[in-house]
Tab-separated table of C-alpha atoms and ligand atoms in Angstrom:
chain	number	residue	atom	x	y	z
A	1	UNK	CA	0.000	0.000	0.000
A	2	UNK	CA	2.872	2.299	0.806
A	3	UNK	CA	4.288	1.650	-2.605
A	4	UNK	CA	0.989	2.418	-4.227
A	5	UNK	CA	0.774	5.736	-2.402
A	6	UNK	CA	4.261	6.735	-3.437
A	7	UNK	CA	3.551	5.853	-7.024
A	8	UNK	CA	0.379	7.945	-7.036
A	9	UNK	CA	2.375	10.839	-5.601
A	10	UNK	CA	5.080	10.525	-8.243
A	11	UNK	CA	2.527	10.220	-11.061
A	12	UNK	CA	0.596	13.206	-9.823
A	13	UNK	CA	3.675	15.446	-9.594
A	14	UNK	CA	4.818	14.458	-13.039
A	15	UNK	CA	1.441	15.074	-14.600
A	16	UNK	CA	1.123	18.378	-12.798
A	17	UNK	CA	4.417	19.633	-14.124
A	18	UNK	CA	3.314	18.701	-17.641
A	19	UNK	CA	-0.054	20.403	-17.361
A	20	UNK	CA	-0.215	23.332	-19.779
A	21	UNK	CA	-3.510	24.972	-18.891
A	22	UNK	CA	-5.625	25.795	-15.875
A	23	UNK	CA	-8.227	23.316	-17.125
A	24	UNK	CA	-5.595	20.562	-17.138
A	25	UNK	CA	-4.804	21.394	-13.516
A	26	UNK	CA	-8.427	21.207	-12.583
A	27	UNK	CA	-8.785	17.798	-14.187
A	28	UNK	CA	-5.773	16.547	-12.240
A	29	UNK	CA	-7.227	17.880	-9.005
A	30	UNK	CA	-10.332	15.784	-9.632
A	31	UNK	CA	-8.305	12.811	-10.798
A	32	UNK	CA	-6.210	12.600	-7.613
A	33	UNK	CA	-7.958	14.454	-4.832
A	34	UNK	CA	-11.575	14.289	-5.957
A	35	UNK	CA	-14.187	12.117	-4.235
A	36	UNK	CA	-13.461	9.304	-6.639
A	37	UNK	CA	-9.832	10.275	-7.083
A	38	UNK	CA	-7.004	7.801	-6.915
A	39	UNK	CA	-5.630	8.953	-3.585
A	40	UNK	CA	-9.053	9.065	-2.041
A	41	UNK	CA	-9.716	5.502	-3.185
A	42	UNK	CA	-6.534	4.211	-1.572
A	43	UNK	CA	-7.255	6.033	1.686
A	44	UNK	CA	-10.720	4.445	1.774
A	45	UNK	CA	-9.080	1.012	1.758
A	46	UNK	CA	-7.131	1.818	4.942
A	47	UNK	CA	-9.882	0.263	7.073
A	48	UNK	CA	-8.573	-3.136	6.094
A	49	UNK	CA	-5.108	-2.458	7.555
A	50	UNK	CA	-3.856	-3.690	10.890
A	51	UNK	CA	-3.674	-1.369	13.890
A	52	UNK	CA	0.132	-1.135	13.585
A	53	UNK	CA	0.142	-0.353	9.879
A	54	UNK	CA	-2.633	2.195	9.920
A	55	UNK	CA	-0.854	5.220	11.509
A	56	UNK	CA	2.197	4.731	9.325
A	57	UNK	CA	0.224	4.487	6.076
A	58	UNK	CA	-2.046	7.294	7.258
A	59	UNK	CA	0.964	9.568	7.691
A	60	UNK	CA	2.333	8.715	4.241
A	61	UNK	CA	-1.071	9.284	2.666
A	62	UNK	CA	-1.283	12.736	4.286
A	63	UNK	CA	2.208	13.636	3.124
A	64	UNK	CA	1.409	12.644	-0.447
A	65	UNK	CA	-1.836	14.604	-0.325
A	66	UNK	CA	-0.219	17.787	0.907
A	67	UNK	CA	2.575	17.448	-1.649
A	68	UNK	CA	0.004	17.257	-4.438
A	69	UNK	CA	-1.953	20.212	-3.010
A	70	UNK	CA	1.161	22.348	-2.733
A	71	UNK	CA	2.177	21.598	-6.283
A	72	UNK	CA	-1.341	22.375	-7.489
A	73	UNK	CA	-1.197	25.825	-5.857
A	74	UNK	CA	2.226	26.609	-7.292
A	75	UNK	CA	1.286	25.479	-10.788
A	76	UNK	CA	-1.993	27.357	-10.708
A	77	UNK	CA	-0.235	30.606	-9.847
A	78	UNK	CA	2.374	30.042	-12.546
A	79	UNK	CA	-0.186	29.273	-15.241
A	80	UNK	CA	-2.302	32.270	-14.271
A	81	UNK	CA	0.713	34.518	-14.696
A	82	UNK	CA	1.447	32.986	-18.105
A	83	UNK	CA	-2.167	33.547	-19.147
A	84	UNK	CA	-2.048	37.177	-17.982
A	85	UNK	CA	1.136	37.905	-19.885
A	86	UNK	CA	-0.268	36.329	-23.002
A	87	UNK	CA	-3.434	38.418	-22.735
A	88	UNK	CA	-1.403	41.611	-22.327
A	89	UNK	CA	0.705	40.665	-25.311
A	90	UNK	CA	-2.377	40.055	-27.419
A	91	UNK	CA	-4.230	43.174	-26.348
A	92	UNK	CA	-1.133	45.349	-26.331
A	93	UNK	CA	-1.435	49.156	-26.051
A	94	UNK	CA	-2.816	50.975	-29.053
A	95	UNK	CA	-0.828	54.176	-29.182
A	96	UNK	CA	-2.954	55.500	-32.028
A	97	UNK	CA	-6.069	55.726	-29.830
A	98	UNK	CA	-6.961	59.300	-28.819
A	99	UNK	CA	-5.962	60.042	-25.212
A	100	UNK	CA	-8.395	61.162	-22.581
A	101	UNK	CA	-8.600	64.943	-22.841
A	102	UNK	CA	-7.221	67.124	-20.051
A	103	UNK	CA	-9.816	69.807	-19.392
A	104	UNK	CA	-8.302	73.245	-19.150
A	105	UNK	CA	-9.991	75.901	-17.082
A	106	UNK	CA	-10.590	79.386	-18.408
A	107	UNK	CA	-10.759	82.835	-16.925
A	108	UNK	CA	-14.033	84.097	-15.548
A	109	UNK	CA	-15.410	87.019	-17.593
A	110	UNK	CA	-15.125	89.287	-14.543
A	111	UNK	CA	-11.441	88.373	-14.272
A	112	UNK	CA	-10.935	89.024	-17.981
A	113	UNK	CA	-12.447	92.499	-17.702
A	114	UNK	CA	-10.663	93.340	-14.433
A	115	UNK	CA	-7.356	92.382	-16.019
A	116	UNK	CA	-8.134	94.450	-19.081
A	117	UNK	CA	-8.825	97.476	-16.871
A	118	UNK	CA	-5.631	96.886	-14.918
A	119	UNK	CA	-3.589	96.533	-18.081
A	120	UNK	CA	-4.841	99.855	-19.381
A	121	UNK	CA	-4.009	101.771	-16.200
A	122	UNK	CA	-0.685	100.018	-15.661
A	123	UNK	CA	0.153	101.322	-19.135
A	124	UNK	CA	-0.509	104.864	-17.893
A	125	UNK	CA	1.872	104.362	-14.986
A	126	UNK	CA	-0.664	103.506	-12.295
A	127	UNK	CA	0.037	100.842	-9.710
A	128	UNK	CA	-2.416	98.474	-8.065
A	129	UNK	CA	-3.477	98.985	-4.449
A	130	UNK	CA	-5.696	96.863	-2.256
A	131	UNK	CA	-7.581	97.211	0.991
A	132	UNK	CA	-9.634	95.109	3.414
A	133	UNK	CA	-13.161	93.932	2.605
A	134	UNK	CA	-14.047	94.139	6.296
A	135	UNK	CA	-13.721	97.864	6.864
A	136	UNK	CA	-14.286	100.378	9.617
A	137	UNK	CA	-17.012	102.991	9.544
A	138	UNK	CA	-14.218	105.535	9.574
A	139	UNK	CA	-12.603	104.545	6.259
A	140	UNK	CA	-15.791	103.518	4.495
A	141	UNK	CA	-17.723	106.684	5.384
A	142	UNK	CA	-16.334	109.175	7.875
A	143	UNK	CA	-12.972	109.871	6.211
A	144	UNK	CA	-14.782	110.157	2.876
A	145	UNK	CA	-16.763	113.091	4.181
A	146	UNK	CA	-19.813	111.011	5.078
A	147	UNK	CA	-20.429	111.613	8.790
A	148	UNK	CA	-22.755	109.336	10.776
A	149	UNK	CA	-26.044	111.056	9.940
A	150	UNK	CA	-25.204	111.971	6.348
A	151	UNK	CA	-28.149	111.254	4.017
A	152	UNK	CA	-25.837	109.967	1.274
A	153	UNK	CA	-25.186	106.901	3.453
A	154	UNK	CA	-28.676	105.753	2.470
A	155	UNK	CA	-27.523	105.117	-1.092
A	156	UNK	CA	-25.201	102.396	0.141
A	157	UNK	CA	-27.325	99.820	1.915
A	158	UNK	CA	-24.662	98.563	4.288
A	159	UNK	CA	-23.986	95.216	5.953
A	160	UNK	CA	-22.851	96.233	9.429
A	161	UNK	CA	-20.893	93.758	11.542
A	162	UNK	CA	-20.899	96.002	14.593
A	163	UNK	CA	-21.539	99.715	15.119
A	164	UNK	CA	-18.079	100.426	13.854
A	165	UNK	CA	-17.256	97.509	11.526
A	166	UNK	CA	-18.867	96.714	8.194
A	167	UNK	CA	-18.418	95.073	4.815
A	168	UNK	CA	-17.100	97.857	2.622
A	169	UNK	CA	-19.744	99.227	0.293
A	170	UNK	CA	-17.216	100.574	-2.189
A	171	UNK	CA	-13.482	100.630	-2.899
A	172	UNK	CA	-13.234	104.344	-2.099
A	173	UNK	CA	-11.876	103.753	1.465
A	174	UNK	CA	-8.660	102.550	-0.179
A	175	UNK	CA	-8.174	106.132	-1.447
A	176	UNK	CA	-7.649	107.249	2.140
A	177	UNK	CA	-5.646	104.169	3.130
A	178	UNK	CA	-3.308	104.644	0.180
A	179	UNK	CA	-2.701	108.345	0.824
A	180	UNK	CA	-2.050	107.623	4.511
A	181	UNK	CA	0.652	105.147	3.517
A	182	UNK	CA	2.314	107.579	1.087
A	183	UNK	CA	4.719	110.290	2.192
A	184	UNK	CA	2.498	113.407	2.117
A	185	UNK	CA	3.144	115.516	-0.935
A	186	UNK	CA	4.313	112.653	-3.114
A	187	UNK	CA	2.124	111.874	-6.110
A	188	UNK	CA	-0.296	108.937	-5.998
A	189	UNK	CA	-1.512	107.022	-9.032
A	190	UNK	CA	-3.342	103.855	-8.145
A	191	UNK	CA	-6.229	101.705	-9.184
A	192	UNK	CA	-7.957	99.529	-6.632
A	193	UNK	CA	-9.772	96.412	-7.822
A	194	UNK	CA	-11.833	94.603	-5.212
A	195	UNK	CA	-15.029	93.105	-3.907
A	196	UNK	CA	-17.662	95.277	-2.267
A	197	UNK	CA	-20.964	94.465	-0.562
A	198	UNK	CA	-24.446	95.959	-0.443
A	199	UNK	CA	-27.883	94.741	0.562
A	200	UNK	CA	-29.126	94.476	-3.018
A	201	UNK	CA	-30.265	91.478	-5.033
A	202	UNK	CA	-31.932	91.509	-8.458
A	203	UNK	CA	-31.142	91.115	-12.157
A	204	UNK	CA	-28.697	94.036	-12.084
A	205	UNK	CA	-27.583	94.018	-8.428
A	206	UNK	CA	-25.816	91.384	-6.374
A	207	UNK	CA	-24.994	91.562	-2.639
A	208	UNK	CA	-21.347	91.100	-3.583
A	209	UNK	CA	-19.910	92.817	-6.617
A	210	UNK	CA	-16.623	94.131	-7.938
A	211	UNK	CA	-15.392	97.658	-8.329
A	212	UNK	CA	-12.274	99.336	-9.574
A	213	UNK	CA	-11.387	102.605	-7.919
A	214	UNK	CA	-8.962	105.066	-9.462
A	215	UNK	CA	-7.019	107.808	-7.709
A	216	UNK	CA	-4.491	110.315	-9.040
A	217	UNK	CA	-2.984	112.971	-6.761
A	218	UNK	CA	-0.291	115.444	-7.729
A	219	UNK	CA	0.369	119.120	-8.115
A	220	UNK	CA	-1.870	120.801	-10.705
A	221	UNK	CA	-4.070	117.819	-11.540
A	222	UNK	CA	-7.178	119.209	-13.182
A	223	UNK	CA	-10.601	118.100	-14.296
A	224	UNK	CA	-9.327	117.888	-17.858
A	225	UNK	CA	-6.849	115.214	-16.735
A	226	UNK	CA	-9.832	113.258	-15.440
A	227	UNK	CA	-11.730	113.740	-18.678
A	228	UNK	CA	-8.792	112.793	-20.874
A	229	UNK	CA	-7.997	109.703	-18.818
A	230	UNK	CA	-11.545	108.375	-18.724
A	231	UNK	CA	-12.201	109.177	-22.374
A	232	UNK	CA	-9.139	107.152	-23.390
A	233	UNK	CA	-10.124	104.386	-20.993
A	234	UNK	CA	-13.649	104.010	-22.378
A	235	UNK	CA	-12.365	103.802	-25.913
A	236	UNK	CA	-9.853	101.161	-24.823
A	237	UNK	CA	-12.552	99.020	-23.213
A	238	UNK	CA	-15.535	99.579	-25.511
A	239	UNK	CA	-13.877	100.388	-28.831
A	240	UNK	CA	-12.514	103.516	-30.560
A	241	UNK	CA	-15.929	104.849	-31.598
A	242	UNK	CA	-17.100	105.183	-28.000
A	243	UNK	CA	-18.050	108.705	-26.912
A	244	UNK	CA	-18.080	109.862	-23.294
A	245	UNK	CA	-20.302	112.387	-21.569
A	246	UNK	CA	-19.723	113.967	-18.154
A	247	UNK	CA	-22.874	114.805	-16.204
A	248	UNK	CA	-22.775	116.938	-13.048
A	249	UNK	CA	-23.501	114.797	-10.015
A	250	UNK	CA	-22.920	114.606	-6.293
A	251	UNK	CA	-20.586	112.459	-4.200
A	252	UNK	CA	-19.525	113.607	-0.719
A	253	UNK	CA	-15.865	112.731	-1.399
A	254	UNK	CA	-15.468	114.672	-4.644
A	255	UNK	CA	-16.055	118.291	-5.593
A	256	UNK	CA	-17.051	118.845	-8.302
A	257	UNK	CA	-18.486	115.398	-9.054
A	258	UNK	CA	-19.496	113.898	-12.358
A	259	UNK	CA	-21.197	110.811	-13.587
A	260	UNK	CA	-19.731	109.463	-16.782
A	261	UNK	CA	-21.889	108.039	-19.564
A	262	UNK	CA	-20.767	106.332	-22.738
A	263	UNK	CA	-22.560	106.218	-26.060
A	264	UNK	CA	-24.708	103.086	-26.053
A	265	UNK	CA	-22.701	99.991	-26.956
A	266	UNK	CA	-25.758	98.356	-28.527
A	267	UNK	CA	-27.133	101.086	-30.793
A	268	UNK	CA	-24.148	103.419	-30.981
A	269	UNK	CA	-26.218	106.305	-29.639
A	270	UNK	CA	-29.349	106.086	-31.763
A	271	UNK	CA	-31.480	104.891	-28.872
A	272	UNK	CA	-32.619	101.361	-28.047
A	273	UNK	CA	-34.050	99.245	-25.242
A	274	UNK	CA	-30.669	98.825	-23.512
A	275	UNK	CA	-30.105	102.592	-23.164
A	276	UNK	CA	-33.807	103.295	-22.532
A	277	UNK	CA	-33.830	105.215	-25.823
A	278	UNK	CA	-31.454	107.887	-24.523
A	279	UNK	CA	-28.419	106.782	-26.544
A	280	UNK	CA	-26.292	106.880	-23.368
A	281	UNK	CA	-25.264	104.386	-20.688
A	282	UNK	CA	-24.268	105.395	-17.191
A	283	UNK	CA	-20.893	103.862	-16.450
A	284	UNK	CA	-19.151	105.333	-13.423
A	285	UNK	CA	-18.856	108.037	-10.779
A	286	UNK	CA	-15.951	110.424	-10.609
A	287	UNK	CA	-14.782	113.843	-9.558
A	288	UNK	CA	-12.013	115.986	-8.086
A	289	UNK	CA	-10.974	114.656	-4.670
A	290	UNK	CA	-12.662	116.742	-1.962
A	291	UNK	CA	-10.176	118.925	-0.022
A	292	UNK	CA	-11.422	117.392	3.239
A	293	UNK	CA	-10.533	113.886	2.023
A	294	UNK	CA	-7.050	115.122	1.113
A	295	UNK	CA	-6.634	116.731	4.524
A	296	UNK	CA	-7.751	113.719	6.627
A	297	UNK	CA	-5.351	111.610	4.589
A	298	UNK	CA	-2.446	113.894	5.498
A	299	UNK	CA	-2.216	115.838	2.240
A	300	UNK	CA	-2.176	119.617	1.963
A	301	UNK	CA	-5.161	120.588	-0.179
A	302	UNK	CA	-3.505	123.916	-0.971
A	303	UNK	CA	-0.571	122.123	-2.574
A	304	UNK	CA	-2.049	119.175	-4.415
A	305	UNK	CA	-5.210	118.260	-6.206
A	306	UNK	CA	-6.457	114.976	-7.561
A	307	UNK	CA	-9.186	113.094	-9.295
A	308	UNK	CA	-10.920	109.859	-8.429
A	309	UNK	CA	-13.380	107.512	-10.017
A	310	UNK	CA	-15.128	104.286	-9.203
A	311	UNK	CA	-16.646	101.784	-11.601
A	312	UNK	CA	-18.580	98.544	-11.372
A	313	UNK	CA	-16.885	95.612	-13.069
A	314	UNK	CA	-20.111	93.601	-13.424
A	315	UNK	CA	-21.838	96.433	-15.248
A	316	UNK	CA	-18.956	96.894	-17.676
A	317	UNK	CA	-18.744	93.127	-18.250
A	318	UNK	CA	-22.489	92.898	-18.944
A	319	UNK	CA	-22.376	95.751	-21.443
A	320	UNK	CA	-19.237	94.467	-23.116
A	321	UNK	CA	-20.585	90.939	-23.633
A	322	UNK	CA	-24.310	91.706	-23.885
A	323	UNK	CA	-25.260	89.838	-20.693
A	324	UNK	CA	-28.714	90.828	-19.506
A	325	UNK	CA	-28.866	89.128	-16.104
A	326	UNK	CA	-26.014	89.699	-13.687
A	327	UNK	CA	-26.783	86.590	-11.648
A	328	UNK	CA	-25.493	84.288	-14.375
A	329	UNK	CA	-22.001	85.611	-13.594
A	330	UNK	CA	-22.130	83.869	-10.225
A	331	UNK	CA	-23.919	80.606	-11.059
A	332	UNK	CA	-20.837	78.701	-12.253
A	333	UNK	CA	-22.772	77.300	-15.194
A	334	UNK	CA	-20.187	75.874	-17.612
A	335	UNK	CA	-22.482	76.466	-20.587
A	336	UNK	CA	-22.075	80.166	-19.842
A	337	UNK	CA	-18.466	80.205	-18.637
A	338	UNK	CA	-17.131	78.224	-21.611
A	339	UNK	CA	-18.123	81.023	-23.968
A	340	UNK	CA	-15.241	83.197	-22.805
B	1	DAH	N1	-17.692	105.004	-4.425
B	1	DAH	C1	-18.787	105.350	-5.310
B	1	DAH	C2	-19.853	104.278	-5.263
B	1	DAH	O1	-19.523	103.156	-5.037
B	1	DAH	C3	-18.297	105.509	-6.719
B	1	DAH	C4	-17.405	106.695	-6.866
B	1	DAH	C5	-17.899	107.903	-7.240
B	1	DAH	C6	-16.035	106.548	-6.638
B	1	DAH	C7	-17.089	109.009	-7.378
B	1	DAH	C8	-15.211	107.656	-6.766
B	1	DAH	C9	-15.760	108.876	-7.160
B	1	DAH	O2	-13.903	107.580	-6.558
B	1	DAH	O3	-14.943	109.966	-7.303
B	1	DAH	O4	-20.989	104.567	-5.473
């Protein structure tokens, strides 16, 4: 019986090493270890052995069985690896297939317009200044000649954080902050892009929007400098045919003050729905810096003068691209954003 077991073991190992496929291995598993397998048959006959022989034969039978099992595992792994390599070789990598596209982001239209504005003023020798979005009552209003009970505060529906702290309603406070940081008497030429906040929400107003402030201070700066600068600017942004119009207005921090209109970008001035049939579009506020603003900022209003202006980036973007609802600028809808 011992001999028979050893022969089965030797046969099994030989056949296993010759097996070329996983199916072959499976057949051999059944042939030797299966319910009716050769080894199983022999082990069934062990009942007929004597009490002395049985443990010895039992041990040999177990050894043969585990040898066959071990070899089966090893061969299975080896054949699987061969099959995998063959599959890879057959499938290969088709280098002519188109790759998966890498999606590139684009600039938001508000960023495009802000950068265009910056580029224009950098070309005129301006630098870029910034200030905090959480501002004090002092810089947002008081220093700009808007004391606590001033009626003009009503125009800027303000988010207050405390009695003295607020979300800035415009970029004008950076006028004062910039002059304070400059050695008094030295010229200032800055633009200030930034976010501002007001309690407004409809098709043309958003509680957060973007402005660009401009400030130029020097000896003998006049209103004609303001006119020349803004006229050139409007033609740069809206095209060379654009006309500008200065309308007298009121802002507490400028004197005199003017609102600037451009000839309608849609109809060229003939009159249409966009310009309410006036031919003109209101674009920004401006004026000569009020002497009081110069003085609180440490400048001598007898020595220097200056002009300032403030514009809304959303409004300019909407006019430039013919967008009729401001809210679409903030919805992150790719169908809209991919057009720029
Ligand atoms: N700060 C004003 C606003 O947001 C706009 C403005 C008007 C800015 C006149 C100026 C200016 O610098 O001179 O309504």
